[in-house]
mmCIF file of C-alpha atoms and ligand atoms in Angstrom:
data_model
loop_
_atom_site.group_PDB
_atom_site.id
_atom_site.type_symbol
_atom_site.label_atom_id
_atom_site.label_comp_id
_atom_site.label_asym_id
_atom_site.label_seq_id
_atom_site.Cartn_x
_atom_site.Cartn_y
_atom_site.Cartn_z
ATOM 1 C CA LEU I 28 -44.059 -19.136 -36.950
ATOM 2 C CA ASN I 29 -44.798 -21.075 -33.779
ATOM 3 C CA ARG I 30 -48.175 -22.126 -35.177
ATOM 4 C CA ASN I 31 -46.412 -23.644 -38.191
ATOM 5 C CA ILE I 32 -44.146 -25.795 -36.058
ATOM 6 C CA LYS I 33 -45.319 -29.391 -36.209
ATOM 7 C CA LYS I 34 -44.400 -31.885 -33.544
ATOM 8 C CA LYS I 35 -43.165 -34.974 -35.287
ATOM 9 C CA ASN I 36 -43.853 -38.525 -34.209
ATOM 10 C CA GLN I 37 -40.693 -39.805 -35.844
ATOM 11 C CA TYR I 38 -37.240 -38.418 -35.093
ATOM 12 C CA VAL I 39 -34.636 -37.218 -37.594
ATOM 13 C CA GLY I 40 -32.197 -36.621 -34.763
ATOM 14 C CA PHE I 41 -31.684 -32.851 -34.437
ATOM 15 C CA ALA I 42 -32.739 -33.027 -30.808
ATOM 16 C CA THR I 43 -29.046 -33.739 -30.178
ATOM 17 C CA LEU I 44 -28.111 -30.203 -31.333
ATOM 18 C CA PRO I 45 -27.762 -28.830 -27.790
ATOM 19 C CA ASN I 46 -25.444 -31.750 -26.940
ATOM 20 C CA GLN I 47 -23.335 -31.082 -30.040
ATOM 21 C CA VAL I 48 -22.995 -27.401 -29.105
ATOM 22 C CA HIS I 49 -22.260 -28.376 -25.522
ATOM 23 C CA ARG I 50 -19.550 -30.867 -26.526
ATOM 24 C CA LYS I 51 -17.823 -28.344 -28.794
ATOM 25 C CA THR I 52 -17.845 -25.622 -26.157
ATOM 26 C CA VAL I 53 -16.652 -27.987 -23.446
ATOM 27 C CA LYS I 54 -13.754 -29.070 -25.661
ATOM 28 C CA LYS I 55 -12.653 -25.475 -26.157
ATOM 29 C CA GLY I 56 -13.130 -24.528 -22.518
ATOM 30 C CA PHE I 57 -14.682 -21.347 -21.194
ATOM 31 C CA THR I 58 -12.958 -18.019 -20.712
ATOM 32 C CA PHE I 59 -13.853 -15.270 -18.324
ATOM 33 C CA THR I 60 -12.051 -12.047 -17.449
ATOM 34 C CA LEU I 61 -12.700 -10.403 -14.148
ATOM 35 C CA MET I 62 -11.232 -7.091 -13.092
ATOM 36 C CA VAL I 63 -10.880 -5.860 -9.524
ATOM 37 C CA ALA I 64 -10.543 -2.236 -8.496
ATOM 38 C CA GLY I 65 -10.632 -0.260 -5.307
ATOM 39 C CA GLU I 66 -8.104 1.157 -2.906
ATOM 40 C CA THR I 67 -5.196 -0.983 -1.721
ATOM 41 C CA GLY I 68 -5.841 -3.009 1.393
ATOM 42 C CA LEU I 69 -9.591 -3.501 0.911
ATOM 43 C CA GLY I 70 -9.110 -7.243 0.519
ATOM 44 C CA LYS I 71 -9.222 -7.591 -3.277
ATOM 45 C CA SER I 72 -6.616 -10.325 -3.633
ATOM 46 C CA THR I 73 -7.857 -12.173 -0.566
ATOM 47 C CA LEU I 74 -11.384 -12.202 -1.964
ATOM 48 C CA ILE I 75 -10.249 -13.480 -5.372
ATOM 49 C CA ASN I 76 -8.323 -16.297 -3.689
ATOM 50 C CA SER I 77 -11.393 -17.130 -1.602
ATOM 51 C CA LEU I 78 -13.771 -16.982 -4.569
ATOM 52 C CA PHE I 79 -11.779 -19.367 -6.742
ATOM 53 C CA LEU I 80 -10.089 -21.373 -3.977
ATOM 54 C CA THR I 81 -6.659 -20.608 -5.360
ATOM 55 C CA ASP I 82 -3.579 -18.739 -4.357
ATOM 56 C CA LEU I 83 -3.326 -16.457 -7.337
ATOM 57 C CA TYR I 84 -1.233 -13.907 -5.542
ATOM 58 C CA LYS I 85 1.498 -16.013 -3.997
ATOM 59 C CA ASP I 86 4.247 -14.187 -5.952
ATOM 60 C CA ARG I 87 2.778 -10.758 -5.342
ATOM 61 C CA LYS I 88 5.088 -7.975 -4.263
ATOM 62 C CA VAL I 89 3.175 -5.590 -2.006
ATOM 63 C CA PRO I 90 4.513 -2.056 -2.608
ATOM 64 C CA ASN I 91 5.506 0.017 0.397
ATOM 65 C CA ALA I 92 3.913 3.419 1.103
ATOM 66 C CA GLU I 93 6.590 5.353 -0.795
ATOM 67 C CA GLU I 94 6.276 3.153 -3.869
ATOM 68 C CA ARG I 95 2.495 3.428 -3.730
ATOM 69 C CA ILE I 96 2.487 7.216 -3.668
ATOM 70 C CA GLY I 97 4.932 7.358 -6.559
ATOM 71 C CA GLN I 98 3.324 4.727 -8.740
ATOM 72 C CA THR I 99 0.720 5.432 -11.351
ATOM 73 C CA VAL I 100 -1.155 2.215 -11.941
ATOM 74 C CA ASP I 101 0.401 -1.074 -12.573
ATOM 75 C CA ILE I 102 -2.195 -3.288 -14.215
ATOM 76 C CA VAL I 103 -1.421 -6.964 -13.809
ATOM 77 C CA LYS I 104 -3.231 -9.889 -15.391
ATOM 78 C CA HIS I 105 -3.106 -13.415 -13.991
ATOM 79 C CA THR I 106 -4.630 -16.321 -15.896
ATOM 80 C CA ILE I 107 -5.317 -19.715 -14.417
ATOM 81 C CA GLY I 108 -6.991 -22.797 -15.759
ATOM 82 C CA ILE I 109 -9.489 -24.382 -13.399
ATOM 83 C CA GLU I 110 -11.093 -27.732 -14.105
ATOM 84 C CA GLU I 111 -14.205 -29.050 -12.459
ATOM 85 C CA LYS I 112 -15.990 -32.249 -13.502
ATOM 86 C CA GLY I 113 -14.223 -32.166 -16.883
ATOM 87 C CA ILE I 114 -15.167 -28.533 -17.584
ATOM 88 C CA LYS I 115 -12.262 -26.125 -18.105
ATOM 89 C CA LEU I 116 -12.443 -22.477 -17.190
ATOM 90 C CA TRP I 117 -9.668 -20.099 -18.209
ATOM 91 C CA LEU I 118 -10.071 -17.419 -15.643
ATOM 92 C CA SER I 119 -8.200 -14.140 -16.000
ATOM 93 C CA ILE I 120 -7.997 -11.705 -13.147
ATOM 94 C CA VAL I 121 -6.996 -8.168 -13.995
ATOM 95 C CA ASP I 122 -5.684 -6.483 -10.896
ATOM 96 C CA THR I 123 -5.301 -2.742 -10.551
ATOM 97 C CA PRO I 124 -3.040 -2.405 -7.502
ATOM 98 C CA GLY I 125 -2.448 1.001 -6.027
ATOM 99 C CA PHE I 126 -5.763 2.293 -7.283
ATOM 100 C CA GLY I 127 -6.882 5.301 -5.264
ATOM 101 C CA ASP I 128 -3.585 5.584 -3.376
ATOM 102 C CA ALA I 129 -1.537 7.753 -5.692
ATOM 103 C CA VAL I 130 -1.422 11.515 -5.218
ATOM 104 C CA ASN I 131 -3.063 12.024 -8.581
ATOM 105 C CA ASN I 132 -5.935 9.577 -8.383
ATOM 106 C CA THR I 133 -7.522 10.671 -11.640
ATOM 107 C CA ALA I 134 -4.631 9.078 -13.496
ATOM 108 C CA SER I 135 -5.264 5.766 -11.771
ATOM 109 C CA TRP I 136 -8.779 5.145 -13.082
ATOM 110 C CA LYS I 137 -7.757 6.560 -16.466
ATOM 111 C CA HIS I 138 -5.316 3.659 -16.794
ATOM 112 C CA VAL I 139 -8.109 1.228 -15.990
ATOM 113 C CA GLU I 140 -10.303 2.849 -18.635
ATOM 114 C CA ASP I 141 -7.482 2.724 -21.198
ATOM 115 C CA TYR I 142 -6.886 -0.938 -20.424
ATOM 116 C CA ILE I 143 -10.540 -1.807 -21.087
ATOM 117 C CA ASP I 144 -10.490 0.189 -24.345
ATOM 118 C CA GLN I 145 -7.282 -1.474 -25.487
ATOM 119 C CA GLN I 146 -8.909 -4.900 -25.139
ATOM 120 C CA PHE I 147 -11.879 -3.743 -27.234
ATOM 121 C CA GLU I 148 -9.503 -2.249 -29.774
ATOM 122 C CA GLN I 149 -7.517 -5.480 -30.019
ATOM 123 C CA TYR I 150 -10.700 -7.490 -30.465
ATOM 124 C CA PHE I 151 -11.926 -5.077 -33.138
ATOM 125 C CA ARG I 152 -8.627 -5.364 -35.025
ATOM 126 C CA ASP I 153 -8.638 -9.159 -34.757
ATOM 127 C CA GLU I 154 -12.240 -9.353 -35.853
ATOM 128 C CA SER I 155 -11.483 -7.253 -38.942
ATOM 129 C CA GLY I 156 -8.264 -9.152 -39.664
ATOM 130 C CA LEU I 157 -7.467 -12.318 -41.524
ATOM 131 C CA ASN I 158 -7.153 -14.781 -38.665
ATOM 132 C CA ARG I 159 -10.684 -14.435 -37.322
ATOM 133 C CA LYS I 160 -10.981 -18.067 -36.350
ATOM 134 C CA ASN I 161 -8.476 -17.927 -33.513
ATOM 135 C CA ILE I 162 -9.351 -14.650 -31.873
ATOM 136 C CA LYS I 163 -8.338 -14.476 -28.248
ATOM 137 C CA ASP I 164 -11.025 -12.702 -26.283
ATOM 138 C CA ASN I 165 -9.385 -10.520 -23.653
ATOM 139 C CA ARG I 166 -12.347 -8.210 -23.168
ATOM 140 C CA VAL I 167 -13.124 -7.471 -19.522
ATOM 141 C CA HIS I 168 -16.448 -9.087 -18.643
ATOM 142 C CA CYS I 169 -16.928 -7.824 -15.132
ATOM 143 C CA LEU I 170 -15.458 -5.309 -12.711
ATOM 144 C CA LEU I 171 -15.703 -5.997 -8.993
ATOM 145 C CA TYR I 172 -15.537 -2.531 -7.490
ATOM 146 C CA PHE I 173 -14.523 -2.526 -3.808
ATOM 147 C CA ILE I 174 -16.049 0.143 -1.563
ATOM 148 C CA SER I 175 -14.515 0.863 1.837
ATOM 149 C CA PRO I 176 -16.621 -0.150 4.862
ATOM 150 C CA PHE I 177 -15.037 2.682 6.854
ATOM 151 C CA GLY I 178 -16.437 5.637 4.896
ATOM 152 C CA HIS I 179 -19.919 7.141 4.741
ATOM 153 C CA GLY I 180 -21.101 5.658 1.486
ATOM 154 C CA LEU I 181 -19.274 6.414 -1.774
ATOM 155 C CA ARG I 182 -16.195 8.613 -1.896
ATOM 156 C CA PRO I 183 -15.902 11.156 -4.743
ATOM 157 C CA ILE I 184 -13.267 8.990 -6.417
ATOM 158 C CA ASP I 185 -15.624 5.983 -6.338
ATOM 159 C CA VAL I 186 -18.281 8.039 -8.112
ATOM 160 C CA GLU I 187 -15.813 9.403 -10.680
ATOM 161 C CA CYS I 188 -14.303 6.032 -11.375
ATOM 162 C CA MET I 189 -17.561 4.127 -11.723
ATOM 163 C CA LYS I 190 -18.985 6.855 -13.971
ATOM 164 C CA ALA I 191 -15.906 6.741 -16.161
ATOM 165 C CA LEU I 192 -16.210 2.988 -16.588
ATOM 166 C CA HIS I 193 -19.919 2.184 -16.486
ATOM 167 C CA GLU I 194 -20.433 2.388 -20.273
ATOM 168 C CA LYS I 195 -17.508 0.041 -20.869
ATOM 169 C CA VAL I 196 -17.796 -2.755 -18.345
ATOM 170 C CA ASN I 197 -20.308 -4.530 -16.090
ATOM 171 C CA ILE I 198 -19.713 -3.041 -12.653
ATOM 172 C CA ILE I 199 -20.624 -5.043 -9.556
ATOM 173 C CA PRO I 200 -20.106 -2.959 -6.406
ATOM 174 C CA LEU I 201 -18.898 -4.707 -3.247
ATOM 175 C CA LEU I 202 -18.846 -3.529 0.340
ATOM 176 C CA ALA I 203 -15.411 -4.763 1.436
ATOM 177 C CA LYS I 204 -14.400 -6.333 4.773
ATOM 178 C CA ALA I 205 -17.991 -6.732 5.903
ATOM 179 C CA ASP I 206 -16.841 -8.382 9.145
ATOM 180 C CA SER I 207 -15.909 -4.917 10.388
ATOM 181 C CA LEU I 208 -19.589 -3.893 10.351
ATOM 182 C CA THR I 209 -22.538 -4.925 12.503
ATOM 183 C CA HIS I 210 -25.639 -6.179 10.679
ATOM 184 C CA ALA I 211 -27.385 -2.838 11.187
ATOM 185 C CA GLU I 212 -24.364 -0.871 9.935
ATOM 186 C CA ALA I 213 -24.000 -3.065 6.857
ATOM 187 C CA TYR I 214 -27.726 -2.676 6.127
ATOM 188 C CA SER I 215 -27.673 1.118 6.361
ATOM 189 C CA LYS I 216 -24.388 1.457 4.397
ATOM 190 C CA LYS I 217 -25.822 -0.712 1.655
ATOM 191 C CA SER I 218 -28.977 1.377 1.317
ATOM 192 C CA LYS I 219 -26.949 4.599 1.340
ATOM 193 C CA ILE I 220 -24.656 3.272 -1.419
ATOM 194 C CA ARG I 221 -27.654 2.095 -3.464
ATOM 195 C CA GLU I 222 -29.221 5.550 -3.145
ATOM 196 C CA GLU I 223 -25.991 7.264 -4.155
ATOM 197 C CA ILE I 224 -25.549 4.971 -7.152
ATOM 198 C CA LYS I 225 -28.996 6.065 -8.290
ATOM 199 C CA GLN I 226 -28.493 9.725 -7.410
ATOM 200 C CA PHE I 227 -25.203 9.993 -9.347
ATOM 201 C CA GLY I 228 -26.601 8.109 -12.353
ATOM 202 C CA ILE I 229 -24.110 5.247 -12.150
ATOM 203 C CA ASN I 230 -25.144 2.335 -14.365
ATOM 204 C CA ILE I 231 -24.037 -0.766 -12.551
ATOM 205 C CA TYR I 232 -24.659 -4.270 -13.949
ATOM 206 C CA GLN I 233 -28.389 -4.984 -14.022
ATOM 207 C CA PHE I 234 -29.498 -8.516 -13.282
ATOM 208 C CA PRO I 235 -31.717 -9.666 -16.149
ATOM 209 C CA GLU I 236 -35.431 -9.593 -15.416
ATOM 210 C CA CYS I 237 -36.995 -12.993 -14.818
ATOM 211 C CA GLU I 238 -39.349 -14.184 -17.547
ATOM 212 C CA SER I 239 -42.978 -14.359 -16.437
ATOM 213 C CA ASP I 240 -43.017 -18.148 -16.903
ATOM 214 C CA GLU I 241 -40.001 -18.753 -14.657
ATOM 215 C CA ASP I 242 -40.564 -20.506 -11.351
ATOM 216 C CA GLU I 243 -41.128 -18.631 -8.099
ATOM 217 C CA ASP I 244 -37.788 -19.750 -6.724
ATOM 218 C CA SER I 245 -35.838 -18.116 -9.580
ATOM 219 C CA LYS I 246 -37.843 -14.910 -9.170
ATOM 220 C CA ARG I 247 -37.116 -14.880 -5.438
ATOM 221 C CA GLN I 248 -33.384 -15.470 -6.077
ATOM 222 C CA GLU I 249 -33.315 -12.599 -8.572
ATOM 223 C CA GLN I 250 -34.957 -10.278 -6.036
ATOM 224 C CA ILE I 251 -32.508 -11.308 -3.299
ATOM 225 C CA LEU I 252 -29.596 -10.486 -5.635
ATOM 226 C CA LYS I 253 -31.017 -7.062 -6.467
ATOM 227 C CA ASP I 254 -31.675 -6.249 -2.810
ATOM 228 C CA SER I 255 -28.161 -7.318 -1.755
ATOM 229 C CA ILE I 256 -26.257 -4.801 -3.894
ATOM 230 C CA PRO I 257 -23.556 -3.834 -2.949
ATOM 231 C CA PHE I 258 -22.630 -7.368 -1.868
ATOM 232 C CA ALA I 259 -21.077 -7.257 1.596
ATOM 233 C CA VAL I 260 -18.083 -9.600 1.359
ATOM 234 C CA ILE I 261 -15.451 -11.200 3.556
ATOM 235 C CA GLY I 262 -12.279 -12.904 2.363
ATOM 236 C CA SER I 263 -9.638 -15.073 3.975
ATOM 237 C CA ASN I 264 -6.532 -16.894 2.798
ATOM 238 C CA ILE I 265 -6.523 -19.342 5.660
ATOM 239 C CA GLN I 266 -8.531 -22.261 6.998
ATOM 240 C CA VAL I 267 -9.645 -22.035 10.607
ATOM 241 C CA GLU I 268 -10.911 -24.807 12.818
ATOM 242 C CA SER I 269 -13.846 -24.386 15.136
ATOM 243 C CA LYS I 270 -16.214 -26.835 16.798
ATOM 244 C CA GLY I 271 -14.659 -29.722 14.881
ATOM 245 C CA ARG I 272 -15.129 -28.075 11.464
ATOM 246 C CA LYS I 273 -12.478 -26.607 9.149
ATOM 247 C CA PHE I 274 -13.380 -23.687 6.893
ATOM 248 C CA ARG I 275 -12.071 -20.518 5.255
ATOM 249 C CA GLY I 276 -12.527 -17.882 7.872
ATOM 250 C CA ARG I 277 -11.123 -15.222 10.129
ATOM 251 C CA SER I 278 -10.472 -15.856 13.759
ATOM 252 C CA TYR I 279 -10.914 -13.086 16.338
ATOM 253 C CA PRO I 280 -10.583 -13.066 20.154
ATOM 254 C CA TRP I 281 -14.382 -12.944 20.374
ATOM 255 C CA GLY I 282 -15.220 -15.542 17.730
ATOM 256 C CA VAL I 283 -14.832 -16.851 14.216
ATOM 257 C CA VAL I 284 -16.144 -15.407 10.948
ATOM 258 C CA GLU I 285 -16.960 -17.902 8.218
ATOM 259 C CA VAL I 286 -16.419 -16.667 4.671
ATOM 260 C CA GLU I 287 -19.045 -18.994 3.197
ATOM 261 C CA ASN I 288 -21.675 -18.539 5.887
ATOM 262 C CA PRO I 289 -24.643 -16.623 4.367
ATOM 263 C CA ILE I 290 -25.443 -15.153 7.801
ATOM 264 C CA HIS I 291 -21.973 -13.613 8.007
ATOM 265 C CA SER I 292 -21.740 -12.140 4.495
ATOM 266 C CA ASP I 293 -22.969 -12.143 0.872
ATOM 267 C CA PHE I 294 -19.858 -14.016 -0.269
ATOM 268 C CA LEU I 295 -21.775 -17.133 -1.392
ATOM 269 C CA LEU I 296 -24.399 -15.046 -3.138
ATOM 270 C CA LEU I 297 -21.637 -13.295 -5.101
ATOM 271 C CA ARG I 298 -19.819 -16.519 -5.966
ATOM 272 C CA ASN I 299 -22.988 -18.299 -7.085
ATOM 273 C CA MET I 300 -24.021 -15.333 -9.141
ATOM 274 C CA LEU I 301 -20.609 -14.935 -10.789
ATOM 275 C CA VAL I 302 -19.896 -18.569 -11.444
ATOM 276 C CA ARG I 303 -23.147 -20.530 -11.462
ATOM 277 C CA THR I 304 -25.875 -18.247 -12.683
ATOM 278 C CA HIS I 305 -24.721 -15.059 -14.417
ATOM 279 C CA MET I 306 -21.294 -15.679 -16.016
ATOM 280 C CA GLN I 307 -22.817 -16.114 -19.459
ATOM 281 C CA ASP I 308 -25.041 -13.062 -19.068
ATOM 282 C CA LEU I 309 -22.033 -10.944 -18.067
ATOM 283 C CA LYS I 310 -20.287 -12.101 -21.243
ATOM 284 C CA ASP I 311 -23.390 -11.467 -23.360
ATOM 285 C CA VAL I 312 -23.836 -7.922 -22.009
ATOM 286 C CA THR I 313 -20.123 -7.240 -22.643
ATOM 287 C CA ARG I 314 -20.472 -8.409 -26.232
ATOM 288 C CA GLU I 315 -23.914 -7.029 -27.035
ATOM 289 C CA THR I 316 -23.772 -3.720 -25.200
ATOM 290 C CA HIS I 317 -20.298 -2.544 -24.190
ATOM 291 C CA TYR I 318 -18.329 -3.899 -27.138
ATOM 292 C CA GLU I 319 -21.126 -3.025 -29.585
ATOM 293 C CA ASN I 320 -20.999 0.606 -28.377
ATOM 294 C CA TYR I 321 -17.260 0.690 -28.946
ATOM 295 C CA ARG I 322 -17.583 -0.942 -32.347
ATOM 296 C CA ALA I 323 -20.389 1.356 -33.474
ATOM 297 C CA GLN I 324 -18.341 4.397 -32.446
ATOM 298 C CA CYS I 325 -15.352 3.046 -34.318
ATOM 299 C CA ILE I 326 -17.284 2.338 -37.504
ATOM 300 C CA GLN I 327 -18.979 5.738 -37.362
ATOM 301 C CA SER I 328 -15.651 7.553 -37.145
ATOM 302 C CA MET I 329 -14.218 5.264 -39.786
ATOM 303 C CA THR I 330 -17.007 6.099 -42.229
ATOM 304 C CA ARG I 331 -16.644 9.810 -41.505
ATOM 305 C CA MET I 332 -12.920 9.689 -42.144
ATOM 306 C CA MET I 333 -13.296 7.616 -45.300
ATOM 307 C CA VAL I 334 -15.673 10.224 -46.718
ATOM 308 C CA GLN I 335 -13.221 12.992 -45.831
ATOM 309 C CA GLU I 336 -10.386 10.983 -47.350
ATOM 310 C CA ARG I 337 -12.305 10.479 -50.588
ATOM 311 C CA LYS I 338 -13.151 14.179 -50.829
ATOM 312 C CA ARG I 339 -9.518 15.036 -50.259
ATOM 313 C CA ARG I 340 -8.397 12.603 -52.947
ATOM 314 C CA TRP I 341 -10.740 14.128 -55.538
ATOM 315 C CA VAL I 342 -9.135 17.543 -55.176
ATOM 316 C CA GLU I 343 -5.605 16.163 -55.274
ATOM 317 C CA PRO I 344 -3.812 16.500 -58.649
ATOM 318 C CA GLY I 345 -3.851 13.367 -60.769
ATOM 319 C CA PRO I 346 -6.024 11.811 -63.455
ATOM 320 C CA PRO I 347 -9.737 12.652 -63.009
ATOM 321 C CA PRO I 348 -11.920 9.746 -61.854
ATOM 322 C CA THR I 349 -14.155 8.045 -64.400
ATOM 323 C CA PRO I 350 -17.593 9.675 -64.079
ATOM 324 C CA GLY I 351 -19.975 7.591 -61.984
ATOM 325 C CA ARG I 352 -17.160 5.368 -60.636
ATOM 326 C CA ARG I 353 -15.422 5.776 -57.342
ATOM 327 C CA ARG I 354 -11.915 4.618 -56.713
ATOM 328 C CA PRO I 355 -11.865 2.260 -53.738
ATOM 329 C CA LEU I 356 -9.422 3.053 -50.971
ATOM 330 C CA PRO I 357 -6.468 0.692 -51.086
ATOM 331 C CA LEU I 358 -6.145 -1.681 -48.107
ATOM 332 C CA ARG I 359 -3.019 0.050 -46.839
ATOM 333 C CA LYS I 360 -4.869 3.370 -46.830
ATOM 334 C CA MET I 361 -7.784 1.809 -44.901
ATOM 335 C CA GLN I 362 -5.371 0.529 -42.290
ATOM 336 C CA GLU I 363 -3.920 4.038 -41.928
ATOM 337 C CA VAL I 364 -7.402 5.468 -41.585
ATOM 338 C CA LEU I 365 -8.286 2.877 -38.948
ATOM 339 C CA GLU I 366 -5.183 3.704 -36.967
ATOM 340 C CA ARG I 367 -5.914 7.416 -37.136
ATOM 341 C CA ILE I 368 -9.487 6.786 -35.957
ATOM 342 C CA GLN I 369 -8.295 4.762 -33.017
ATOM 343 C CA GLU I 370 -5.873 7.527 -32.070
ATOM 344 C CA GLN I 371 -8.633 10.109 -32.384
ATOM 345 C CA MET I 372 -11.042 8.021 -30.327
ATOM 346 C CA GLN I 373 -8.481 7.646 -27.583
ATOM 347 C CA GLN I 374 -7.823 11.375 -27.629
ATOM 348 C CA SER I 375 -11.517 12.270 -27.528
ATOM 349 C CA GLN I 376 -12.119 9.733 -24.713
ATOM 350 C CA ARG I 377 -9.284 11.325 -22.759
ATOM 351 C CA GLY I 378 -10.737 14.756 -23.455
ATOM 352 C CA SER I 379 -14.279 13.820 -22.412
ATOM 353 C CA CYS I 380 -13.224 12.651 -18.928
HETATM 354 P P1 LIG E 406 -5.722 -5.674 -1.544
HETATM 355 O O1 LIG E 406 -4.574 -4.743 -1.423
HETATM 356 O O2 LIG E 406 -6.991 -4.954 -1.798
HETATM 357 O O3 LIG E 406 -5.491 -6.797 -2.508
HETATM 358 O O4 LIG E 406 -5.930 -6.331 -0.075
HETATM 359 P P2 LIG E 406 -5.395 -7.725 0.503
HETATM 360 O O5 LIG E 406 -6.217 -8.853 -0.011
HETATM 361 O O6 LIG E 406 -3.932 -7.818 0.334
HETATM 362 O O7 LIG E 406 -5.773 -7.550 2.064
HETATM 363 C C1 LIG E 406 -5.210 -6.543 2.852
HETATM 364 C C2 LIG E 406 -5.327 -6.931 4.338
HETATM 365 O O8 LIG E 406 -6.710 -7.016 4.685
HETATM 366 C C3 LIG E 406 -4.717 -8.292 4.680
HETATM 367 O O9 LIG E 406 -4.126 -8.186 5.959
HETATM 368 C C4 LIG E 406 -5.898 -9.229 4.720
HETATM 369 O O10 LIG E 406 -5.713 -10.314 5.607
HETATM 370 C C5 LIG E 406 -6.998 -8.302 5.235
HETATM 371 N N1 LIG E 406 -8.326 -8.699 4.746
HETATM 372 C C6 LIG E 406 -8.625 -9.207 3.543
HETATM 373 N N2 LIG E 406 -9.940 -9.478 3.445
HETATM 374 C C7 LIG E 406 -10.480 -9.119 4.630
HETATM 375 C C8 LIG E 406 -11.802 -9.164 5.170
HETATM 376 O O11 LIG E 406 -12.761 -9.567 4.513
HETATM 377 N N3 LIG E 406 -11.980 -8.699 6.441
HETATM 378 C C9 LIG E 406 -10.954 -8.227 7.197
HETATM 379 N N4 LIG E 406 -11.216 -7.820 8.408
HETATM 380 N N5 LIG E 406 -9.687 -8.179 6.730
HETATM 381 C C10 LIG E 406 -9.457 -8.620 5.468
#
């Protein structure tokens, strides 16, 4: 096909196509849904505030120890509109407070899993419905999974949780509160976590391979990202002042930690990756891999149930069908079948974990 493409000397004008697409998308604004999980107190809300320079959690009620033990999981979604140079981003943060604190921890990640499935289910319903033009995409595009800096690598619940979710969402593991580790400790914890991720067969988000024709700088950046997993991060809700400069940081008796200093943490690497370089890829992988898996499963069960339904209808009393012609299932019946499938899928997902 490429050989048949002729370069024209005169222009018809379709070179403006990218601009047309760009203008339309810019008008609509971009949406992105980010989920955070990990035990309470690992700095999830502080990091989100630092990443997007907001105070998303100003109305947050922090539960006391008794409430935390008693609670299952309270999943909260905050959406904010951010505008930069005329570009709008509707950012949704799905918070899973209390995760890992309750007595029965299994139930906590199960709620997270159910939440992700419900968003797929809603999208699937909307996509098959009448108002397909105005579908609201609430699918979770990325999960920032916080790992404690105080343990020896992954805890069993981290492994269980990531394995339960890795087929449904792009997981990016983070080593929380990196300022509590020396450089050597952070380095060895990172390699241990990377090894364990491999050993336990956890499929975290894979950065796309660079094309062979991409420049050396992009290839180097891609390698740095891969080698930095899990990103060691630091968050802060306050500005500190030091040596005449003001910045987001944490002040200690022995010195100041700068959130955005690449020597102090991988915070900038994470923010650039999330916002500047890989946001679209995270959305593409969600759509093409995670949602497609869900959809394929749904359609498979739907077909199976339709066949069963047809067989059942043939043996039911009533007028015999015309030979060679099949009676289509009425719409109402299809809706019932769809609902039964969704129930069954939820039950089998619960059973398989
Ligand atoms: P969450 O429960 O996971 O949302 O945690 P929070 O963001 O509420 O943070 C819990 C506590 O940890 C607060 O006192 C924060 O100031 C502190 N904190 C947050 N991020 C960091 C960090 O990167 N390093 C250190 N040392 N403390 C942090």
